[in-house]
Coordinates of C-alpha atoms in Angstrom, one line a residue:
Chain A
M1 CA 30.1 29.5 103.5
R2 CA 32.1 26.5 102.4
Q3 CA 30.0 24.1 104.5
S4 CA 26.5 25.3 103.7
P5 CA 26.7 27.8 100.8
F6 CA 23.0 27.8 100.2
L7 CA 21.9 28.6 103.7
C8 CA 24.7 31.2 104.1
T9 CA 23.6 32.9 100.9
A10 CA 20.0 32.8 102.2
A11 CA 21.0 34.4 105.4
I12 CA 22.9 37.2 103.6
G13 CA 20.0 37.6 101.2
T14 CA 17.5 37.9 104.1
V15 CA 19.7 40.5 105.8
T16 CA 20.0 42.4 102.5
V17 CA 16.2 42.4 101.9
A18 CA 15.4 43.3 105.5
L19 CA 17.9 46.2 105.6
C20 CA 16.9 47.4 102.1
I21 CA 13.3 47.8 103.3
L22 CA 14.6 49.7 106.4
A23 CA 16.9 51.8 104.2
F24 CA 14.0 52.7 101.8
F25 CA 11.8 53.6 104.8
A26 CA 14.6 55.8 106.2
I27 CA 15.1 57.6 102.8
V28 CA 11.3 58.4 102.6
V29 CA 11.2 59.5 106.3
L30 CA 14.4 61.7 105.9
N31 CA 13.0 63.4 102.8
V32 CA 9.6 64.0 104.4
Q33 CA 11.4 65.4 107.4
Q34 CA 13.4 67.6 105.1
L35 CA 10.1 68.8 103.7
T36 CA 8.6 69.5 107.1
Q37 CA 11.8 71.4 108.1
N38 CA 11.5 73.5 105.0
W39 CA 7.8 74.2 105.8
S40 CA 8.7 75.0 109.4
R41 CA 10.8 78.0 108.3
E42 CA 7.4 79.6 107.5
V43 CA 6.6 79.5 111.2
Q44 CA 7.4 83.0 112.4
V45 CA 5.8 85.7 114.6
V46 CA 5.1 89.1 113.1
A47 CA 4.7 91.6 115.8
Y48 CA 3.2 94.9 114.6
L49 CA 4.4 98.1 116.3
D50 CA 2.0 100.8 117.3
E51 CA 4.6 103.5 116.6
V52 CA 8.2 103.1 115.5
P53 CA 10.3 103.8 118.6
A54 CA 13.5 105.8 118.7
K55 CA 16.6 104.0 117.3
N56 CA 18.2 103.0 120.6
R57 CA 14.8 101.9 122.0
L58 CA 14.2 99.8 118.9
E59 CA 17.6 98.2 119.2
M60 CA 16.9 97.4 122.8
L61 CA 13.5 95.9 121.8
I62 CA 15.2 93.7 119.1
K63 CA 17.9 92.7 121.6
D64 CA 15.2 91.7 124.2
A65 CA 13.4 89.6 121.6
Q66 CA 16.6 87.9 120.6
M67 CA 17.2 87.0 124.3
I68 CA 14.2 84.7 124.3
D69 CA 15.7 81.2 124.1
T70 CA 13.5 79.9 121.4
V71 CA 14.1 82.8 119.0
E72 CA 16.5 82.3 116.1
G73 CA 16.5 85.8 114.6
V74 CA 14.7 89.1 114.7
E75 CA 14.3 91.4 111.7
F76 CA 12.9 94.9 111.8
I77 CA 10.5 95.7 108.8
S78 CA 10.0 99.5 108.5
R79 CA 6.8 101.0 107.0
Q80 CA 8.6 101.6 103.7
Q81 CA 9.9 98.0 103.6
A82 CA 6.4 96.7 104.4
L83 CA 5.0 98.7 101.5
D84 CA 7.8 97.6 99.1
G85 CA 7.1 94.0 100.1
F86 CA 3.4 94.4 99.6
R87 CA 3.9 96.1 96.2
S88 CA 6.2 93.3 95.0
R89 CA 3.6 90.7 96.1
L90 CA 0.9 92.5 94.2
G91 CA 3.0 92.4 91.0
D92 CA 1.0 93.7 88.1
D93 CA -1.7 95.0 90.4
A94 CA 0.7 97.2 92.3
T95 CA -0.9 100.2 90.6
L96 CA -3.7 99.9 93.1
L97 CA -1.4 101.4 95.6
E98 CA -0.9 104.6 93.7
G99 CA -2.1 107.6 95.6
L100 CA -1.8 106.0 99.0
E101 CA 0.4 107.4 101.7
S102 CA 3.7 105.5 102.1
D103 CA 3.1 104.9 105.8
F104 CA -0.2 103.3 105.8
L105 CA 1.3 99.9 106.7
P106 CA 2.6 99.4 110.2
A107 CA 6.3 98.7 111.0
S108 CA 6.9 95.3 112.5
L109 CA 9.4 92.8 114.0
R110 CA 9.6 89.5 112.1
I111 CA 10.7 86.9 114.6
S112 CA 11.9 83.5 113.4
L113 CA 12.2 80.6 115.7
K114 CA 14.8 77.9 116.3
E115 CA 14.3 74.5 114.8
G116 CA 12.5 72.3 117.3
S117 CA 10.6 75.4 118.6
R118 CA 8.6 75.9 115.5
N119 CA 5.3 74.8 117.0
R120 CA 2.3 76.4 118.6
V121 CA 3.4 76.2 122.2
S122 CA 6.8 78.0 121.5
V123 CA 5.1 80.6 119.3
E124 CA 2.6 81.4 122.0
K125 CA 5.3 81.6 124.6
V126 CA 7.2 84.2 122.5
V127 CA 4.0 86.1 121.8
S128 CA 3.1 86.3 125.5
Q129 CA 6.6 87.6 126.4
L130 CA 6.4 90.2 123.7
K131 CA 2.9 91.3 124.8
S132 CA 4.3 92.4 128.1
K133 CA 6.3 95.1 126.3
K134 CA 3.0 96.9 125.4
L135 CA 4.5 98.4 122.3
F136 CA 2.8 96.0 119.9
S137 CA -0.6 96.5 118.4
D138 CA -1.1 93.0 117.0
F139 CA 0.6 89.6 116.5
R140 CA 0.2 87.4 113.4
Y141 CA 1.6 83.8 113.4
G142 CA -0.8 81.9 111.1
Q143 CA -2.6 80.2 114.0
D144 CA -4.8 77.9 111.9
W145 CA -1.9 76.9 109.7
L146 CA 0.3 76.3 112.7
D147 CA -2.3 73.9 114.2
R148 CA -2.5 71.9 111.0
F149 CA 1.3 71.9 110.7
D150 CA 1.7 70.7 114.3
S151 CA -0.8 67.9 113.7
F152 CA 0.9 66.9 110.4
V153 CA 4.4 66.8 112.0
S154 CA 3.1 64.7 115.0
L155 CA 1.4 62.3 112.6
I156 CA 4.6 61.9 110.6
K157 CA 6.7 61.3 113.7
L158 CA 4.2 58.8 115.2
S159 CA 3.7 56.8 112.0
S160 CA 7.5 56.8 111.4
A161 CA 8.1 55.5 114.9
I162 CA 5.4 52.8 114.7
L163 CA 6.2 51.7 111.2
G164 CA 10.0 51.8 111.8
G165 CA 9.5 49.8 115.0
F166 CA 7.5 47.2 113.1
L167 CA 10.0 47.0 110.3
L168 CA 12.9 46.6 112.7
F169 CA 11.2 43.9 114.7
A170 CA 10.1 42.1 111.5
A171 CA 13.7 42.3 110.2
L172 CA 15.1 40.9 113.5
F173 CA 12.6 38.1 113.5
I174 CA 13.1 37.1 109.9
V175 CA 16.9 37.3 110.1
A176 CA 17.0 35.4 113.4
N177 CA 14.9 32.6 111.9
T178 CA 17.0 32.3 108.8
I179 CA 20.2 32.2 110.8
K180 CA 18.5 29.6 113.1
L181 CA 18.2 27.4 109.9
T182 CA 21.9 27.8 109.2
V183 CA 22.7 26.8 112.8
Y184 CA 20.2 24.0 112.7
A185 CA 21.8 22.6 109.6
R186 CA 25.1 22.3 111.5
R187 CA 23.7 21.0 114.8
D188 CA 25.6 17.7 114.4
E189 CA 28.8 19.7 114.2
L190 CA 27.8 21.6 117.3
E191 CA 27.0 18.4 119.2
I192 CA 30.3 16.8 118.2
M193 CA 32.2 20.0 119.2
S194 CA 30.6 19.8 122.6
L195 CA 31.2 16.0 122.9
V196 CA 35.0 16.3 122.3
G197 CA 35.3 19.0 125.0
G198 CA 34.8 22.3 123.2
T199 CA 34.0 25.1 125.6
S200 CA 30.9 27.3 125.0
L201 CA 33.1 30.1 123.8
F202 CA 35.1 27.8 121.4
I203 CA 31.9 26.5 119.9
K204 CA 30.0 29.8 119.6
T205 CA 32.8 32.1 118.5
P206 CA 33.1 31.0 114.8
F207 CA 29.3 31.0 114.5
L208 CA 29.0 34.5 116.0
I209 CA 31.8 35.8 113.7
E210 CA 30.2 34.2 110.7
G211 CA 26.8 35.7 111.7
A212 CA 28.3 39.2 112.1
L213 CA 30.2 38.8 108.8
Q214 CA 27.0 37.7 107.0
G215 CA 25.2 40.7 108.6
A216 CA 28.0 43.1 107.5
V217 CA 27.9 41.7 103.9
G218 CA 24.1 41.8 103.9
G219 CA 24.3 45.4 105.1
G220 CA 26.8 46.3 102.4
F221 CA 24.6 44.7 99.7
S222 CA 21.5 46.4 101.0
L223 CA 23.2 49.8 100.7
G224 CA 24.3 49.0 97.2
F225 CA 20.8 47.8 96.1
S226 CA 19.1 50.7 97.9
Y227 CA 21.4 53.2 96.1
I228 CA 20.7 51.6 92.7
L229 CA 16.9 51.4 93.3
F230 CA 17.0 55.0 94.7
E231 CA 18.7 56.3 91.6
F232 CA 16.5 54.5 89.2
F233 CA 13.1 54.5 90.9
L234 CA 12.7 56.1 94.3
H235 CA 14.4 59.4 93.4
Q236 CA 12.0 60.1 90.6
G237 CA 8.9 59.0 92.6
L238 CA 9.9 61.1 95.6
S239 CA 10.8 64.1 93.3
S240 CA 7.4 64.3 91.8
L241 CA 5.8 64.0 95.2
L242 CA 8.1 66.2 97.4
L243 CA 9.9 68.8 95.2
S244 CA 6.6 70.6 94.6
G245 CA 6.5 71.0 98.4
G246 CA 9.5 73.3 98.2
I247 CA 12.6 71.3 99.0
D248 CA 15.7 71.7 96.8
N249 CA 16.6 68.0 96.2
I250 CA 15.9 64.5 97.2
I251 CA 18.6 63.1 99.4
F252 CA 20.0 59.5 99.8
L253 CA 21.0 58.2 103.2
P254 CA 23.7 60.4 104.8
T255 CA 27.0 58.7 105.8
H256 CA 26.1 58.2 109.4
F257 CA 22.9 56.5 108.3
Q258 CA 24.8 54.2 105.9
L259 CA 27.2 53.3 108.8
M260 CA 24.1 52.6 110.9
I261 CA 22.7 50.2 108.2
I262 CA 26.0 48.2 108.2
A263 CA 26.1 48.2 112.0
G264 CA 22.4 47.1 111.9
G265 CA 23.5 44.2 109.7
I266 CA 26.2 43.2 112.1
F267 CA 23.8 43.5 115.0
L268 CA 21.2 41.3 113.3
G269 CA 23.7 38.7 112.2
F270 CA 25.5 38.6 115.6
F271 CA 22.3 38.5 117.8
G272 CA 20.5 36.2 115.4
S273 CA 23.3 33.7 115.7
L274 CA 23.5 34.2 119.5
L275 CA 19.8 33.5 119.9
S276 CA 20.0 30.4 117.8
L277 CA 23.1 29.1 119.5
R278 CA 21.5 29.4 122.9
K279 CA 19.0 26.8 121.7
F280 CA 21.5 24.4 120.2
V281 CA 24.6 24.7 122.4
R282 CA 23.9 23.5 125.9
I283 CA 26.9 22.6 128.0
Chain B
M1 CA 38.3 5.4 137.9
V2 CA 34.5 5.5 137.7
Q3 CA 32.3 5.4 140.7
L4 CA 28.5 5.6 141.0
F5 CA 26.7 6.0 144.3
N6 CA 22.9 5.5 144.5
V7 CA 22.4 7.0 141.1
C8 CA 18.9 7.6 139.8
K9 CA 17.8 9.2 136.6
A10 CA 14.1 10.0 135.8
Y11 CA 13.1 11.7 132.5
T12 CA 9.4 11.7 133.5
R13 CA 7.4 11.4 136.7
D14 CA 6.1 7.9 135.7
G15 CA 9.3 6.0 136.3
N16 CA 13.1 6.0 136.6
A17 CA 15.3 5.3 133.6
L18 CA 18.0 4.3 136.1
E19 CA 17.3 3.3 139.7
D20 CA 19.8 3.2 142.6
I21 CA 22.9 2.2 140.7
N22 CA 26.1 1.6 142.7
L23 CA 29.2 0.8 140.7
K24 CA 33.0 0.8 141.0
I25 CA 35.1 0.5 137.9
P26 CA 38.9 0.5 138.6
K27 CA 41.4 2.1 136.3
G28 CA 42.3 0.0 133.2
D29 CA 39.2 -2.2 133.5
F30 CA 37.2 -3.4 130.4
V31 CA 33.5 -3.6 131.2
Y32 CA 30.5 -4.5 129.1
I33 CA 27.2 -2.9 130.0
T34 CA 24.5 -5.2 128.8
G35 CA 20.8 -5.4 128.8
P36 CA 17.8 -5.3 126.5
S37 CA 16.7 -2.1 124.7
G38 CA 15.4 0.4 127.2
A39 CA 17.3 -1.1 130.1
G40 CA 19.2 2.1 130.7
K41 CA 22.6 1.4 129.0
S42 CA 22.6 4.6 127.0
T43 CA 21.3 6.7 129.9
L44 CA 24.1 5.4 132.1
L45 CA 26.7 6.4 129.4
K46 CA 25.1 9.8 129.0
L47 CA 25.4 10.4 132.7
L48 CA 29.1 9.5 132.5
F49 CA 29.9 12.0 129.8
A50 CA 27.7 14.6 131.5
A51 CA 25.2 14.9 128.7
E52 CA 22.6 14.3 131.4
K53 CA 22.6 15.0 135.1
P54 CA 21.5 12.4 137.6
S55 CA 18.2 13.0 139.4
R56 CA 19.8 11.6 142.6
G57 CA 23.1 10.2 143.7
Q58 CA 26.8 11.0 143.0
I59 CA 29.1 10.1 140.0
L60 CA 32.9 10.3 140.2
I61 CA 35.2 10.0 137.3
N62 CA 39.0 10.1 138.1
G63 CA 38.1 11.7 141.5
Q64 CA 35.9 14.5 140.0
N65 CA 32.3 14.7 141.1
L66 CA 30.2 15.2 138.1
T67 CA 27.1 16.1 140.0
R68 CA 28.7 19.0 141.7
M69 CA 30.7 20.1 138.6
R70 CA 29.9 23.6 137.2
S71 CA 28.8 23.5 133.6
S72 CA 31.8 25.5 132.6
R73 CA 34.1 22.6 133.8
I74 CA 32.2 19.9 131.8
P75 CA 34.2 20.5 128.5
F76 CA 37.4 19.9 130.5
L77 CA 36.1 16.6 131.9
R78 CA 35.1 15.5 128.4
R79 CA 38.6 16.1 127.1
Q80 CA 39.6 13.1 129.4
L81 CA 37.0 10.9 127.9
G82 CA 36.5 9.3 124.5
V83 CA 32.9 8.6 123.3
V84 CA 31.9 6.3 120.4
F85 CA 28.3 6.0 119.1
Q86 CA 26.5 3.5 117.0
D87 CA 25.8 6.2 114.4
F88 CA 29.5 7.3 114.4
K89 CA 28.6 11.1 114.7
L90 CA 31.2 12.3 112.2
I91 CA 31.1 15.7 110.5
E92 CA 30.1 14.9 106.9
S93 CA 31.4 18.1 105.5
R94 CA 35.0 17.6 106.9
T95 CA 37.7 15.2 105.8
I96 CA 38.7 12.1 107.8
F97 CA 41.9 14.0 108.8
E98 CA 39.8 17.0 110.0
N99 CA 37.4 14.8 111.9
V100 CA 40.1 13.1 113.8
S101 CA 42.1 16.3 114.5
F102 CA 38.9 18.0 115.8
P103 CA 39.3 17.1 119.5
L104 CA 43.0 18.2 119.4
E105 CA 42.0 21.5 117.9
V106 CA 39.5 22.0 120.6
Q107 CA 42.3 21.4 123.2
G108 CA 44.4 24.0 121.4
K109 CA 47.2 21.7 120.4
K110 CA 49.9 22.9 117.9
R111 CA 49.4 22.2 114.3
Y112 CA 52.5 20.0 113.8
E113 CA 51.6 18.0 116.9
I114 CA 48.0 17.5 115.6
S115 CA 49.3 16.3 112.2
K116 CA 51.7 13.8 113.8
K117 CA 49.2 12.4 116.2
V118 CA 46.3 12.2 113.7
Y119 CA 48.5 10.4 111.2
Q120 CA 49.7 7.9 113.8
M121 CA 46.1 7.3 115.0
L122 CA 44.7 6.8 111.5
K123 CA 47.6 4.4 110.8
S124 CA 46.8 2.4 113.9
V125 CA 43.2 2.0 112.7
G126 CA 44.4 1.3 109.1
L127 CA 43.0 4.4 107.4
E128 CA 46.1 6.5 106.9
H129 CA 45.5 6.2 103.1
K130 CA 42.0 7.8 103.4
L131 CA 43.0 11.1 105.1
T132 CA 41.4 13.3 102.5
K133 CA 38.2 11.3 102.0
R134 CA 34.9 12.4 103.6
P135 CA 32.9 10.2 105.9
L136 CA 30.2 9.4 103.3
E137 CA 32.9 8.0 100.9
L138 CA 33.8 5.3 103.5
S139 CA 32.0 2.0 104.5
G140 CA 30.2 1.8 107.9
G141 CA 33.1 -0.1 109.4
E142 CA 35.6 2.4 108.2
Q143 CA 33.5 5.3 109.5
Q144 CA 33.4 3.6 112.9
R145 CA 37.1 3.2 112.9
V146 CA 37.4 7.0 112.2
A147 CA 35.1 7.6 115.1
I148 CA 37.2 5.4 117.4
A149 CA 40.4 7.1 116.1
R150 CA 38.8 10.5 117.0
S151 CA 38.0 9.3 120.5
L152 CA 41.4 7.7 121.1
V153 CA 43.6 10.5 119.6
V154 CA 43.3 12.4 122.9
E155 CA 44.5 9.4 124.9
P156 CA 41.4 9.3 127.1
L157 CA 41.3 8.0 130.6
V158 CA 37.9 6.4 129.9
L159 CA 36.4 5.3 126.6
L160 CA 32.6 5.1 126.5
A161 CA 31.1 3.2 123.6
D162 CA 27.4 3.0 123.0
E163 CA 26.5 0.0 120.8
P164 CA 29.6 0.7 118.6
T165 CA 29.1 -2.4 116.5
G166 CA 25.3 -2.3 116.3
N167 CA 25.3 -1.3 112.6
L168 CA 28.3 -3.5 111.5
D169 CA 28.6 -7.0 110.2
P170 CA 30.4 -9.7 112.3
E171 CA 33.8 -9.5 110.5
V172 CA 34.0 -5.7 111.0
T173 CA 32.9 -6.1 114.6
L174 CA 36.0 -8.2 115.2
D175 CA 38.3 -5.5 113.8
I176 CA 36.5 -2.9 116.0
M177 CA 36.8 -5.0 119.1
E178 CA 40.6 -5.4 118.5
L179 CA 40.9 -1.6 118.5
F180 CA 39.1 -1.4 121.9
K181 CA 41.2 -4.2 123.3
S182 CA 44.5 -2.5 122.2
A183 CA 43.3 0.9 123.7
N184 CA 42.5 -1.0 126.9
A185 CA 45.9 -2.6 126.8
R186 CA 47.5 0.9 126.7
G187 CA 45.7 1.7 130.0
T188 CA 42.4 3.2 128.9
T189 CA 39.4 2.2 130.9
V190 CA 36.7 0.9 128.5
L191 CA 32.9 0.9 129.1
L192 CA 31.1 -0.7 126.2
A193 CA 27.3 -0.9 126.0
T194 CA 26.1 -3.7 123.9
H195 CA 23.4 -6.5 123.7
D196 CA 25.6 -8.5 121.3
R197 CA 25.9 -11.9 123.2
D198 CA 28.3 -13.3 120.6
M199 CA 30.8 -10.5 121.1
I200 CA 30.7 -11.0 124.9
H201 CA 31.3 -14.7 124.5
R202 CA 34.2 -14.2 122.1
F203 CA 35.9 -11.5 124.2
P204 CA 34.8 -12.3 127.8
R205 CA 35.3 -9.4 130.2
R206 CA 33.5 -8.0 133.3
Q207 CA 29.8 -7.7 132.6
I208 CA 27.3 -5.3 134.2
G209 CA 23.7 -6.2 133.4
L210 CA 20.9 -3.7 133.5
E211 CA 17.2 -4.4 133.3
A212 CA 14.5 -1.8 133.5
G213 CA 17.0 0.7 134.9
R214 CA 18.2 -1.6 137.7
L215 CA 21.6 -3.3 138.1
V216 CA 20.8 -7.0 138.0
E217 CA 24.2 -8.5 137.2
D218 CA 27.9 -7.7 137.9
R219 CA 30.2 -10.6 137.1
T220 CA 33.7 -11.1 136.0
P221 CA 34.6 -14.2 134.0

């Protein structure tokens, strides 16, 4: 820093900007993931019973359904509960149900699936296993919606991976080149160190430590700036976009992500320096 | 101290920068390497401090074969050598004291030992009063004296100097030559590449002449 303050500041600035972009990207992806997780709770199988079995038989049936490895929970909905639910959904129009028998709706099992199994393949696996019981008249699991949801989640995952990969590569490239400039500015010093008998380790170590420190400082700054920009701009923008989708609140990066950003800075600084030094230190 | 056997160095396929050099320089000798520009003087010195590897032949310094030396051992060889260049090669961002103490730091010497040796060395080149100055605050002659102090502070077995007075006026050249002579008198073998005929006449020593990469002259006055 003392020897080339401008280039050192440039290196820290580059790491800060590169990691800020990554942090922003991570915030958006995390919140969209939160949204898709929220939506995925809607993925459930409703298995309608022909007849309500005896109590012990019903308990056995629920237990069997719970034994399926992708199933998170099973809830029995009696005919009366189904009617009550229907009535409450109708709201002011519930009067339409007056005069109808209370048992005109079938009882059912509402089966929710574990996170990670909320997709068409897992749903159909559960349905096929339940079909073998021959106690169910029908299954409903929002087939069309599930197809669209699966495609949407796949698209989010793929675009996150591609864009994240590009951003990470671009960050590494830009940071490595800026650090190369700082090393290039001190190439005379490197040459003299080598001339007077400095070992490769002796010459490289201070530069690597400096690179790692610059990366850590850049990582810290990027978290600070990301938080400020998140609070003042991104939070509001994401809220208007995502809160209507049903999630409770917009989240900033969790602690382990923040540590990953700092570690990412150290990684960029250290390996950026190492790559540059390989070019300039040849003993 | 320094031995070369059938040494060749080629940078390109077109021709050799050095061709079939055989040389023996005993311990404590003072040798001029002379020749016109492009004769191979600098290449010869680069081979001796292992900045380049010979294309063919063997080089021995103090019994150590440079051509068979692992690259991890080269720094330890260089600690036994002092190298002085025409352009001084000082670190501009560091003080004179820091520049001269640098080779001792590299060798892991203790701080009090470094301070003592550096002060003594700067005193011997007449710059003890400029310890805290930076290279660009000094004249060319003073900068070269700092570079010589840096190379001599480690008490090298061999001192290699590549046109050390090339950028200096004649009066300063005399001062610099006195420093080389006193280092030689203390037992350091000195190899000095130059094409300054006046200097060779004024301080006659063994003279090795190169021309187009070949050794064409080896005479002792």
